Steps between C-alpha positions, in 0.01 A plus 500: 500500500755222557385200706788256541656449159176547314395837364124515500204723551399372843159665507395339171611162633301552820197599297523182293550286810196643679273480196614145430436401861149647487418300185644177638297530821182645350281229653715404799365764737835672556491855638545735207479807726844417645842452345602132459847570639605137515418454131668828399817423693519143372476624141775754563717260700739404220578862412523637856845544652610481861479879511120481482315379807243248384400381848314806624223726376458862603131591517289802580143603422238766565454359851840352583839663542786337313632179651716209386369144498636165391390436141373147567310616810344783299386250234350271766322795664345601169376146439346469846330840490359425157362168624336679795338748262362221284342342808357821648387696191246344263597506134850624584718564193817693416608619157812640340379795295828598338873526558682812380873565466598819687876506443794262456466339842137537607149427385150573627234233542136603493262253671151473644309288749129417484263316733132486590400748773407352835127430511460489121588137437134397515422741215760330281368157595144609423598641161686179411211279608250705298733508199556873480809635331711664772670830435706673766552862597719644774350776720624857466747545790443876510122483549334467840324165531124553528258211521175502305253230400428660162821369339410154629168515313671631186765228525243222517283653230789533254619148582159348416469712188849454356623178657811676634574658834769745615641415842757679718862391501790618713781637281839585651767629264866565558850528358825331596838629392775239476862615499806276469822640648827369641328465839226280358133548419330820614119494499277804546123455508219754487126435532278753325226505764751568778606814318133591459453456876808714574352779289155454664345406167396156625147564631316176423490305825434168326810539285704616800395205716568244227841659438581488871398134518720417203799687643458317831537165326709566192759760596593458867878450536612209717692734731192707595252384764141440382349753740757763413443443129120512534528828694729644234260402222199645683680827560622528142193374313186536713556803721392758240213299352160586644308197626796261459491380860439130560147561631403780261240442229434669168285809504165467327421726206134499598384430852149412379606181326412275792180381333693409187753316711221300663356415160836380372547297816164335438588416140839360596341299779243355260773401256699344783195296607447375145865404464490327837190305392675388184799394706290306749321306226824360358511119489797505738275651769150377413430128454349346188151547645588872561518476878782594735751229568488318831820676609338840464176389662692388807734802508521733796257793483610856567254772591508833317236739629168320495593237241733204463766416245671166455869519586599238247385728216755760606232769545 
């Protein structure tokens, strides 16, 4: 393909540019699940002619019909959405898996996104504080989410025995095809789990809800209203997943596990009390003679049930 006066294999150049960008920004927190259009266009700038539009990007995805957007605005949108994801999702990370040449003018980028499921951050913090080696595993999107206390016991038992623990991680994978033509950059994105939802193979409500949350933050176009986008995501992702409503809970595998749940609650409570005691006996809180500081003694008292807790302790 001829670009300006330079004969080159455009797709191979794009592949090198994208891989080089990923290496340069390995620790900078840049979104590797999106195309760095500003970087790609700047690298191609010297070889592009006036016949190629380098100001606009044409984009479409599994959820969005094709539309044109200013290249600089698209780059700014990617940066902002990625920053929002880093703030809202614990342990948020994106990775470029590979970049494959498809033909002379296009290549396919394979990427993934990972983050800690909502409500599981405390498990990661606990494992780190205890010193366990953390391994991660993504749930099976095709299996119905059933809650049981037995895996919790097995998890803790294996962790104490082996010193390592396997914790859940959200894994979202996708592909982005990048095509350079006379009209500019054409970007087509597909997300694997959206296709699974379309084919009614997405049955795990936890996976579906985490995917919907991610799409709300990471993939909403600027020209679509938040409410409209949220409704579109719910219809496309959650409508065919049993128990995926906002107020739904996981089904229990065994309805007779209430006693076990109470036992676990008692153990966790006991551990929490011990940790709280250790915290309250720190020198910063207890004086040299191991008595509460005057500030805490004079703090306002709040009543909880039949007892009293000192507000200055944050309890």
